[in-house]
Amino acid sequence: MELEVRHLRALCAIADTGSVRKAALQLGMTQPSLTTQLRRIETSLGGMLFTRGQTGSRPTPLGHSVLSRARPIIAEMAALVSAARDAAGGVGGLRLRIGSIGSRAVTGWLRRIHQRLPDTDTTIHIDVSSNTLLQLLATNQLDVAFVQETPGLPLAVPPGVERRVLIACEPRFVCLSDRHRAAGRPAVRLRELAHDAWIVDPTADDEVTALRRVFTAAGLDPRLVHVRDATTAAELVASGEAVRPAQPTAAPAPGTVIRPLHGDPLTAQLSLASRPGSLPLPQLDALFADLMASYVDLAAADTTYRAWLDRSGSPLLPSVGSH
C-alpha cells in the first residue's frame, strides 16, 4: 500500500478527535471503512499507530512520530491548493485569516476588526497549540496568529515568522472548586494544592512539561489528569475532583473560583505573529492595537486580575486604569 495525503488526513483526524468513530464522521466515512483503512496503514508502516480503549484512540510512540511528519505535509498541501485556486480564479474581495489560542480576548478582538473592516471577509482558526498556529502561518494558511510561549520552553518558530509581544509576562492562575479549602485566599500557595489532582490538556504545547518543572522545583509531585474536553474539565474542578491552571482573564465556571498562585510560578508570553509583507504595516499595527484593547478591557473588568496588576506594578495597569 502506498501512503497518500488522504491517509495522512485520516490519521490526523483520529488523533485530533481521539476516536475512530468521530474521525469517520468528520471525514464523511463509515467507521468500518476507516477502521479497515487504519489497519492497512498500520500494516504498511509495520506497527500500531494508536492504542484503542474505553477512553478512545491514543497515538503510540510510532503514531506520534508519524503524526509529527504528517501534519506539515498536510499543511503544505492545503497551502498549495489554496495558492493554486487563488492564482487560477483570482481572490475576490478582501480577506483576513486569523489564528488564535483559546482566549476570551478573541471575541472583543473580532468585534473591533469587524467594526474597522466591515467589508473584509474575516475568518478565525482556534487551536490549543501555538506551534500549530505558527506552522499554519508559515505555510500561508493564516495572515496573523495570537500565540503564547512558556518561559524556558521556546516555540518552534518557522523561518520568516516574526512576533510582536503583547504581554511580556502573563501569570497563570489556578481554577478550583468554590468549596476548596484555599478558595477564599487572595493567593494560593502551590503546597496548598500538593494533594490535589491537576487537570492538563496533553495537546497544549509544553503545558505538562511546564507544570512538572514547577512542581519539581517546589519538591512536589501531584497527580496529573489528562483531559482535552473543556466542559468535562470544568465539571471536574467544580466537583472538587481536581484543580487546573487558568488564564487570568478566564471567567470561572459555575461552582469554581480563579485565584492567583503565590509567587507566580507559571507564566506565559503573549504575542501576535505574522509573516513579513503578508499584511501592510499599518494594518498589522491596527490588528495589534485591536487585540491589546480587547485584552485590556478584560483585565479592567476582572477584579482578581486587576488586584494582581496593581500589586505587581504591571505596565498594563495605566491602560487598565484609564478604562
mmCIF file of C-alpha atoms in Angstrom:
data_model
loop_
_atom_site.group_PDB
_atom_site.id
_atom_site.type_symbol
_atom_site.label_atom_id
_atom_site.label_comp_id
_atom_site.label_asym_id
_atom_site.label_seq_id
_atom_site.Cartn_x
_atom_site.Cartn_y
_atom_site.Cartn_z
ATOM 1 C CA MET A 1 0.000 0.000 0.000
ATOM 2 C CA GLU A 2 1.308 3.426 -0.966
ATOM 3 C CA LEU A 3 0.508 6.194 1.502
ATOM 4 C CA GLU A 4 -1.461 9.142 0.149
ATOM 5 C CA VAL A 5 -2.374 12.514 1.615
ATOM 6 C CA ARG A 6 -5.891 11.263 2.386
ATOM 7 C CA HIS A 7 -4.362 8.548 4.571
ATOM 8 C CA LEU A 8 -2.377 11.158 6.498
ATOM 9 C CA ARG A 9 -5.542 13.244 6.933
ATOM 10 C CA ALA A 10 -7.288 10.175 8.353
ATOM 11 C CA LEU A 11 -4.505 9.626 10.905
ATOM 12 C CA CYS A 12 -4.616 13.266 11.977
ATOM 13 C CA ALA A 13 -8.404 13.155 12.287
ATOM 14 C CA ILE A 14 -8.195 10.106 14.581
ATOM 15 C CA ALA A 15 -5.536 11.816 16.711
ATOM 16 C CA ASP A 16 -7.436 15.115 16.882
ATOM 17 C CA THR A 17 -10.825 13.618 17.751
ATOM 18 C CA GLY A 18 -9.446 10.787 19.910
ATOM 19 C CA SER A 19 -11.886 8.377 18.301
ATOM 20 C CA VAL A 20 -12.167 6.367 15.086
ATOM 21 C CA ARG A 21 -15.927 6.893 15.151
ATOM 22 C CA LYS A 22 -15.678 10.682 15.470
ATOM 23 C CA ALA A 23 -12.920 10.816 12.872
ATOM 24 C CA ALA A 24 -15.078 8.837 10.443
ATOM 25 C CA LEU A 25 -17.936 11.339 10.898
ATOM 26 C CA GLN A 26 -15.532 14.219 10.336
ATOM 27 C CA LEU A 27 -14.162 12.614 7.180
ATOM 28 C CA GLY A 28 -17.559 11.569 5.814
ATOM 29 C CA MET A 29 -16.724 7.852 6.069
ATOM 30 C CA THR A 30 -18.249 4.903 7.840
ATOM 31 C CA GLN A 31 -16.484 3.661 10.945
ATOM 32 C CA PRO A 32 -15.779 0.183 9.469
ATOM 33 C CA SER A 33 -14.230 1.768 6.352
ATOM 34 C CA LEU A 34 -11.929 3.957 8.426
ATOM 35 C CA THR A 35 -11.022 1.045 10.706
ATOM 36 C CA THR A 36 -10.078 -1.035 7.671
ATOM 37 C CA GLN A 37 -8.056 1.839 6.226
ATOM 38 C CA LEU A 38 -6.226 2.315 9.536
ATOM 39 C CA ARG A 39 -5.312 -1.375 9.668
ATOM 40 C CA ARG A 40 -3.919 -1.208 6.136
ATOM 41 C CA ILE A 41 -1.883 1.892 7.007
ATOM 42 C CA GLU A 42 -0.505 0.215 10.137
ATOM 43 C CA THR A 43 0.358 -2.900 8.149
ATOM 44 C CA SER A 44 2.146 -0.764 5.576
ATOM 45 C CA LEU A 45 4.146 1.079 8.231
ATOM 46 C CA GLY A 46 4.895 -2.026 10.265
ATOM 47 C CA GLY A 47 3.378 -1.187 13.633
ATOM 48 C CA MET A 48 0.394 0.077 15.633
ATOM 49 C CA LEU A 49 -0.224 3.813 15.383
ATOM 50 C CA PHE A 50 -2.967 4.031 18.015
ATOM 51 C CA THR A 51 -3.968 2.198 21.155
ATOM 52 C CA ARG A 52 -7.691 1.554 21.418
ATOM 53 C CA GLY A 53 -9.521 1.512 24.719
ATOM 54 C CA GLN A 54 -12.584 2.742 26.579
ATOM 55 C CA THR A 55 -11.112 6.240 26.665
ATOM 56 C CA GLY A 56 -10.699 6.320 22.883
ATOM 57 C CA SER A 57 -7.780 6.092 20.474
ATOM 58 C CA ARG A 58 -4.409 7.464 21.570
ATOM 59 C CA PRO A 59 -1.229 7.650 19.455
ATOM 60 C CA THR A 60 1.537 5.160 20.213
ATOM 61 C CA PRO A 61 5.169 6.344 20.117
ATOM 62 C CA LEU A 62 5.233 5.269 16.455
ATOM 63 C CA GLY A 63 1.964 7.137 15.941
ATOM 64 C CA HIS A 64 3.399 10.335 17.408
ATOM 65 C CA SER A 65 6.405 10.010 15.111
ATOM 66 C CA VAL A 66 4.227 9.563 12.014
ATOM 67 C CA LEU A 67 1.868 12.379 13.014
ATOM 68 C CA SER A 68 4.739 14.825 13.559
ATOM 69 C CA ARG A 69 5.711 14.294 9.910
ATOM 70 C CA ALA A 70 2.186 14.041 8.535
ATOM 71 C CA ARG A 71 0.912 17.401 9.808
ATOM 72 C CA PRO A 72 3.461 19.565 7.928
ATOM 73 C CA ILE A 73 2.753 17.597 4.739
ATOM 74 C CA ILE A 74 -0.990 18.233 5.071
ATOM 75 C CA ALA A 75 -0.373 21.905 5.809
ATOM 76 C CA GLU A 76 1.862 22.259 2.743
ATOM 77 C CA MET A 77 -0.732 20.515 0.561
ATOM 78 C CA ALA A 78 -3.511 22.810 1.815
ATOM 79 C CA ALA A 79 -1.328 25.840 1.147
ATOM 80 C CA LEU A 80 -0.555 24.587 -2.349
ATOM 81 C CA VAL A 81 -4.254 24.098 -3.163
ATOM 82 C CA SER A 82 -5.180 27.499 -1.717
ATOM 83 C CA ALA A 83 -2.452 29.293 -3.653
ATOM 84 C CA ALA A 84 -3.356 27.448 -6.866
ATOM 85 C CA ARG A 85 -7.035 28.358 -6.566
ATOM 86 C CA ASP A 86 -6.180 31.975 -5.891
ATOM 87 C CA ALA A 87 -3.893 32.063 -8.926
ATOM 88 C CA ALA A 88 -6.449 30.351 -11.159
ATOM 89 C CA GLY A 89 -9.529 32.344 -10.244
ATOM 90 C CA GLY A 90 -8.239 35.425 -8.520
ATOM 91 C CA VAL A 91 -9.071 36.328 -4.944
ATOM 92 C CA GLY A 92 -12.342 38.194 -4.815
ATOM 93 C CA GLY A 93 -12.686 40.890 -2.184
ATOM 94 C CA LEU A 94 -10.603 41.460 0.940
ATOM 95 C CA ARG A 95 -9.704 38.545 3.162
ATOM 96 C CA LEU A 96 -8.166 38.290 6.636
ATOM 97 C CA ARG A 97 -7.304 34.894 8.127
ATOM 98 C CA ILE A 98 -6.720 34.972 11.875
ATOM 99 C CA GLY A 99 -5.402 32.206 14.109
ATOM 100 C CA SER A 100 -5.531 32.208 17.895
ATOM 101 C CA ILE A 101 -5.088 30.223 21.037
ATOM 102 C CA GLY A 102 -8.221 29.911 23.145
ATOM 103 C CA SER A 103 -8.754 33.240 24.870
ATOM 104 C CA ARG A 104 -11.680 35.418 25.904
ATOM 105 C CA ALA A 105 -9.849 38.290 24.221
ATOM 106 C CA VAL A 106 -10.717 36.827 20.811
ATOM 107 C CA THR A 107 -14.371 37.899 20.931
ATOM 108 C CA GLY A 108 -13.555 41.554 21.551
ATOM 109 C CA TRP A 109 -10.732 41.387 19.010
ATOM 110 C CA LEU A 110 -13.046 40.165 16.259
ATOM 111 C CA ARG A 111 -15.705 42.732 17.171
ATOM 112 C CA ARG A 112 -13.205 45.555 16.750
ATOM 113 C CA ILE A 113 -11.930 44.120 13.462
ATOM 114 C CA HIS A 114 -15.463 43.829 12.068
ATOM 115 C CA GLN A 115 -16.201 47.423 13.074
ATOM 116 C CA ARG A 116 -12.986 48.710 11.500
ATOM 117 C CA LEU A 117 -13.060 46.475 8.394
ATOM 118 C CA PRO A 118 -16.753 45.806 7.674
ATOM 119 C CA ASP A 119 -16.120 44.754 4.073
ATOM 120 C CA THR A 120 -13.353 42.260 4.885
ATOM 121 C CA ASP A 121 -14.050 38.517 4.955
ATOM 122 C CA THR A 122 -12.526 37.638 8.332
ATOM 123 C CA THR A 123 -12.082 34.016 9.426
ATOM 124 C CA ILE A 124 -10.805 32.651 12.742
ATOM 125 C CA HIS A 125 -8.974 29.390 13.470
ATOM 126 C CA ILE A 126 -8.704 28.452 17.167
ATOM 127 C CA ASP A 127 -6.106 25.894 18.254
ATOM 128 C CA VAL A 128 -4.715 24.875 21.638
ATOM 129 C CA SER A 129 -1.248 24.569 20.079
ATOM 130 C CA SER A 130 0.702 27.744 19.309
ATOM 131 C CA ASN A 131 3.198 25.653 17.340
ATOM 132 C CA THR A 132 0.386 24.500 15.045
ATOM 133 C CA LEU A 133 -0.751 28.096 14.527
ATOM 134 C CA LEU A 134 2.797 29.167 13.655
ATOM 135 C CA GLN A 135 3.054 26.342 11.122
ATOM 136 C CA LEU A 136 -0.240 27.412 9.522
ATOM 137 C CA LEU A 137 1.059 30.978 9.408
ATOM 138 C CA ALA A 138 4.347 29.925 7.800
ATOM 139 C CA THR A 139 2.519 27.943 5.089
ATOM 140 C CA ASN A 140 0.280 30.902 4.155
ATOM 141 C CA GLN A 141 -2.886 29.473 5.680
ATOM 142 C CA LEU A 142 -3.123 32.317 8.199
ATOM 143 C CA ASP A 143 -2.259 36.013 7.992
ATOM 144 C CA VAL A 144 -1.690 36.594 11.717
ATOM 145 C CA ALA A 145 -1.760 34.409 14.824
ATOM 146 C CA PHE A 146 -2.236 35.184 18.525
ATOM 147 C CA VAL A 147 0.147 32.777 20.302
ATOM 148 C CA GLN A 148 1.666 32.111 23.719
ATOM 149 C CA GLU A 149 5.071 30.837 24.834
ATOM 150 C CA THR A 150 6.155 29.382 28.182
ATOM 151 C CA PRO A 151 9.443 30.793 29.529
ATOM 152 C CA GLY A 152 12.237 28.274 29.103
ATOM 153 C CA LEU A 153 10.196 26.227 26.623
ATOM 154 C CA PRO A 154 10.533 28.134 23.333
ATOM 155 C CA LEU A 155 8.120 27.673 20.460
ATOM 156 C CA ALA A 156 9.307 26.197 17.164
ATOM 157 C CA VAL A 157 9.116 29.464 15.226
ATOM 158 C CA PRO A 158 9.410 28.786 11.463
ATOM 159 C CA PRO A 159 11.865 30.861 9.415
ATOM 160 C CA GLY A 160 10.343 34.115 8.229
ATOM 161 C CA VAL A 161 7.789 34.363 11.046
ATOM 162 C CA GLU A 162 8.014 37.396 13.330
ATOM 163 C CA ARG A 163 6.360 38.047 16.695
ATOM 164 C CA ARG A 164 5.315 41.281 18.378
ATOM 165 C CA VAL A 165 4.966 40.934 22.161
ATOM 166 C CA LEU A 166 1.527 41.777 23.519
ATOM 167 C CA ILE A 167 2.042 40.779 27.193
ATOM 168 C CA ALA A 168 5.621 40.007 28.227
ATOM 169 C CA CYS A 169 4.717 38.050 31.370
ATOM 170 C CA GLU A 170 1.135 36.967 31.901
ATOM 171 C CA PRO A 171 0.582 34.995 35.124
ATOM 172 C CA ARG A 172 -1.197 31.675 35.176
ATOM 173 C CA PHE A 173 -3.797 31.481 37.938
ATOM 174 C CA VAL A 174 -5.432 28.337 39.309
ATOM 175 C CA CYS A 175 -9.074 27.326 38.973
ATOM 176 C CA LEU A 176 -10.512 25.379 41.904
ATOM 177 C CA SER A 177 -13.843 24.468 43.434
ATOM 178 C CA ASP A 178 -15.530 27.251 45.393
ATOM 179 C CA ARG A 179 -15.664 24.710 48.251
ATOM 180 C CA HIS A 180 -11.891 24.146 48.190
ATOM 181 C CA ARG A 181 -10.118 24.955 51.456
ATOM 182 C CA ALA A 182 -7.990 27.565 49.630
ATOM 183 C CA ALA A 183 -10.844 29.151 47.649
ATOM 184 C CA GLY A 184 -11.133 32.123 49.983
ATOM 185 C CA ARG A 185 -7.470 33.106 49.871
ATOM 186 C CA PRO A 186 -6.345 36.112 47.784
ATOM 187 C CA ALA A 187 -3.409 33.992 46.516
ATOM 188 C CA VAL A 188 -2.852 30.244 46.761
ATOM 189 C CA ARG A 189 0.468 28.582 47.517
ATOM 190 C CA LEU A 190 1.428 25.522 45.486
ATOM 191 C CA ARG A 191 1.886 23.492 48.660
ATOM 192 C CA GLU A 192 -1.775 24.031 49.491
ATOM 193 C CA LEU A 193 -2.565 22.141 46.273
ATOM 194 C CA ALA A 194 0.029 19.381 46.720
ATOM 195 C CA HIS A 195 -2.626 16.711 47.318
ATOM 196 C CA ASP A 196 -4.947 17.833 44.529
ATOM 197 C CA ALA A 197 -5.020 16.281 41.095
ATOM 198 C CA TRP A 198 -4.170 18.794 38.342
ATOM 199 C CA ILE A 199 -6.007 18.758 35.017
ATOM 200 C CA VAL A 200 -3.831 19.294 31.941
ATOM 201 C CA ASP A 201 -4.516 19.254 28.214
ATOM 202 C CA PRO A 202 -1.989 16.847 26.640
ATOM 203 C CA THR A 203 -2.323 18.582 23.257
ATOM 204 C CA ALA A 204 -1.302 22.000 24.617
ATOM 205 C CA ASP A 205 2.294 22.997 23.915
ATOM 206 C CA ASP A 206 4.531 22.172 26.893
ATOM 207 C CA GLU A 207 1.743 22.502 29.493
ATOM 208 C CA VAL A 208 2.618 19.181 31.114
ATOM 209 C CA THR A 209 6.357 19.913 30.982
ATOM 210 C CA ALA A 210 5.903 23.372 32.493
ATOM 211 C CA LEU A 211 3.797 22.066 35.369
ATOM 212 C CA ARG A 212 6.175 19.210 36.147
ATOM 213 C CA ARG A 213 9.104 21.643 36.146
ATOM 214 C CA VAL A 214 7.337 23.940 38.618
ATOM 215 C CA PHE A 215 6.299 21.055 40.865
ATOM 216 C CA THR A 216 9.797 19.576 40.868
ATOM 217 C CA ALA A 217 11.292 22.938 41.847
ATOM 218 C CA ALA A 218 8.828 23.088 44.761
ATOM 219 C CA GLY A 219 9.546 19.485 45.802
ATOM 220 C CA LEU A 220 6.031 18.355 44.926
ATOM 221 C CA ASP A 221 4.676 15.510 42.807
ATOM 222 C CA PRO A 222 0.903 15.872 42.363
ATOM 223 C CA ARG A 223 -1.096 13.621 40.087
ATOM 224 C CA LEU A 224 -1.781 14.945 36.575
ATOM 225 C CA VAL A 225 -5.067 14.131 34.860
ATOM 226 C CA HIS A 226 -5.174 14.419 31.067
ATOM 227 C CA VAL A 227 -8.458 15.995 29.914
ATOM 228 C CA ARG A 228 -8.966 17.537 26.473
ATOM 229 C CA ASP A 229 -12.643 18.478 26.825
ATOM 230 C CA ALA A 230 -13.156 21.895 28.477
ATOM 231 C CA THR A 231 -16.674 21.106 29.695
ATOM 232 C CA THR A 232 -15.556 17.919 31.451
ATOM 233 C CA ALA A 233 -12.578 19.722 32.950
ATOM 234 C CA ALA A 234 -14.821 22.468 34.352
ATOM 235 C CA GLU A 235 -17.188 19.918 35.886
ATOM 236 C CA LEU A 236 -14.317 18.001 37.489
ATOM 237 C CA VAL A 237 -12.985 21.195 39.052
ATOM 238 C CA ALA A 238 -16.431 22.276 40.295
ATOM 239 C CA SER A 239 -16.951 18.875 41.911
ATOM 240 C CA GLY A 240 -13.653 19.172 43.792
ATOM 241 C CA GLU A 241 -12.043 16.267 41.944
ATOM 242 C CA ALA A 242 -9.174 18.373 40.588
ATOM 243 C CA VAL A 243 -7.749 21.839 40.005
ATOM 244 C CA ARG A 244 -6.310 23.276 36.813
ATOM 245 C CA PRO A 245 -4.234 26.206 35.519
ATOM 246 C CA ALA A 246 -6.240 29.159 34.214
ATOM 247 C CA GLN A 247 -5.620 32.310 32.234
ATOM 248 C CA PRO A 248 -6.047 35.403 34.440
ATOM 249 C CA THR A 249 -8.712 36.715 32.055
ATOM 250 C CA ALA A 250 -10.719 33.474 32.183
ATOM 251 C CA ALA A 251 -14.270 33.519 33.560
ATOM 252 C CA PRO A 252 -14.859 30.969 36.337
ATOM 253 C CA ALA A 253 -17.416 28.291 35.553
ATOM 254 C CA PRO A 254 -20.325 27.773 37.985
ATOM 255 C CA GLY A 255 -19.056 26.294 41.254
ATOM 256 C CA THR A 256 -15.454 27.397 40.699
ATOM 257 C CA VAL A 257 -13.187 30.323 41.545
ATOM 258 C CA ILE A 258 -9.960 31.539 39.942
ATOM 259 C CA ARG A 259 -7.113 32.638 42.205
ATOM 260 C CA PRO A 260 -3.501 33.793 41.663
ATOM 261 C CA LEU A 261 -0.682 31.418 42.562
ATOM 262 C CA HIS A 262 1.663 32.821 45.201
ATOM 263 C CA GLY A 263 4.953 33.850 43.613
ATOM 264 C CA ASP A 264 3.599 33.404 40.058
ATOM 265 C CA PRO A 265 5.447 30.161 39.305
ATOM 266 C CA LEU A 266 3.585 29.753 35.992
ATOM 267 C CA THR A 267 3.715 32.495 33.363
ATOM 268 C CA ALA A 268 3.405 32.920 29.602
ATOM 269 C CA GLN A 269 4.392 35.468 26.990
ATOM 270 C CA LEU A 270 1.600 36.517 24.632
ATOM 271 C CA SER A 271 2.411 37.792 21.147
ATOM 272 C CA LEU A 272 0.988 38.432 17.703
ATOM 273 C CA ALA A 273 2.829 36.512 14.980
ATOM 274 C CA SER A 274 2.953 37.402 11.295
ATOM 275 C CA ARG A 275 4.963 36.951 8.097
ATOM 276 C CA PRO A 276 6.882 39.973 6.792
ATOM 277 C CA GLY A 277 4.954 41.517 3.927
ATOM 278 C CA SER A 278 1.829 39.402 4.396
ATOM 279 C CA LEU A 279 -0.069 42.494 5.560
ATOM 280 C CA PRO A 280 0.657 46.227 5.204
ATOM 281 C CA LEU A 281 2.352 47.526 8.345
ATOM 282 C CA PRO A 282 -0.492 49.956 9.216
ATOM 283 C CA GLN A 283 -2.982 47.060 9.093
ATOM 284 C CA LEU A 284 -0.738 44.904 11.265
ATOM 285 C CA ASP A 285 -0.391 47.792 13.733
ATOM 286 C CA ALA A 286 -4.173 48.152 13.836
ATOM 287 C CA LEU A 287 -4.689 44.409 14.434
ATOM 288 C CA PHE A 288 -2.220 44.532 17.309
ATOM 289 C CA ALA A 289 -3.964 47.579 18.791
ATOM 290 C CA ASP A 290 -7.362 45.874 18.477
ATOM 291 C CA LEU A 291 -6.089 42.793 20.293
ATOM 292 C CA MET A 292 -4.450 44.857 23.032
ATOM 293 C CA ALA A 293 -7.619 46.878 23.563
ATOM 294 C CA SER A 294 -9.687 43.705 23.865
ATOM 295 C CA TYR A 295 -7.240 42.229 26.371
ATOM 296 C CA VAL A 296 -7.146 45.424 28.457
ATOM 297 C CA ASP A 297 -10.965 45.504 28.594
ATOM 298 C CA LEU A 298 -10.969 42.001 30.083
ATOM 299 C CA ALA A 299 -8.289 42.897 32.609
ATOM 300 C CA ALA A 300 -10.189 46.032 33.617
ATOM 301 C CA ALA A 301 -13.377 44.063 34.213
ATOM 302 C CA ASP A 302 -11.784 41.325 36.354
ATOM 303 C CA THR A 303 -11.265 42.339 39.998
ATOM 304 C CA THR A 304 -8.859 39.467 40.727
ATOM 305 C CA TYR A 305 -6.612 40.237 37.775
ATOM 306 C CA ARG A 306 -6.789 43.988 38.463
ATOM 307 C CA ALA A 307 -5.606 43.370 42.018
ATOM 308 C CA TRP A 308 -2.707 41.284 40.721
ATOM 309 C CA LEU A 309 -1.753 44.004 38.225
ATOM 310 C CA ASP A 310 -1.847 46.590 40.995
ATOM 311 C CA ARG A 311 0.401 44.516 43.270
ATOM 312 C CA SER A 312 2.885 43.683 40.522
ATOM 313 C CA GLY A 313 3.166 47.209 39.151
ATOM 314 C CA SER A 314 2.487 45.884 35.643
ATOM 315 C CA PRO A 315 2.898 48.337 32.734
ATOM 316 C CA LEU A 316 -0.595 47.276 31.691
ATOM 317 C CA LEU A 317 -2.018 48.971 34.812
ATOM 318 C CA PRO A 318 -2.117 52.558 33.459
ATOM 319 C CA SER A 319 -4.120 51.278 30.488
ATOM 320 C CA VAL A 320 -6.463 49.416 32.817
ATOM 321 C CA GLY A 321 -6.921 52.472 34.989
ATOM 322 C CA SER A 322 -7.963 54.570 32.021
ATOM 323 C CA HIS A 323 -10.908 52.291 31.220
#
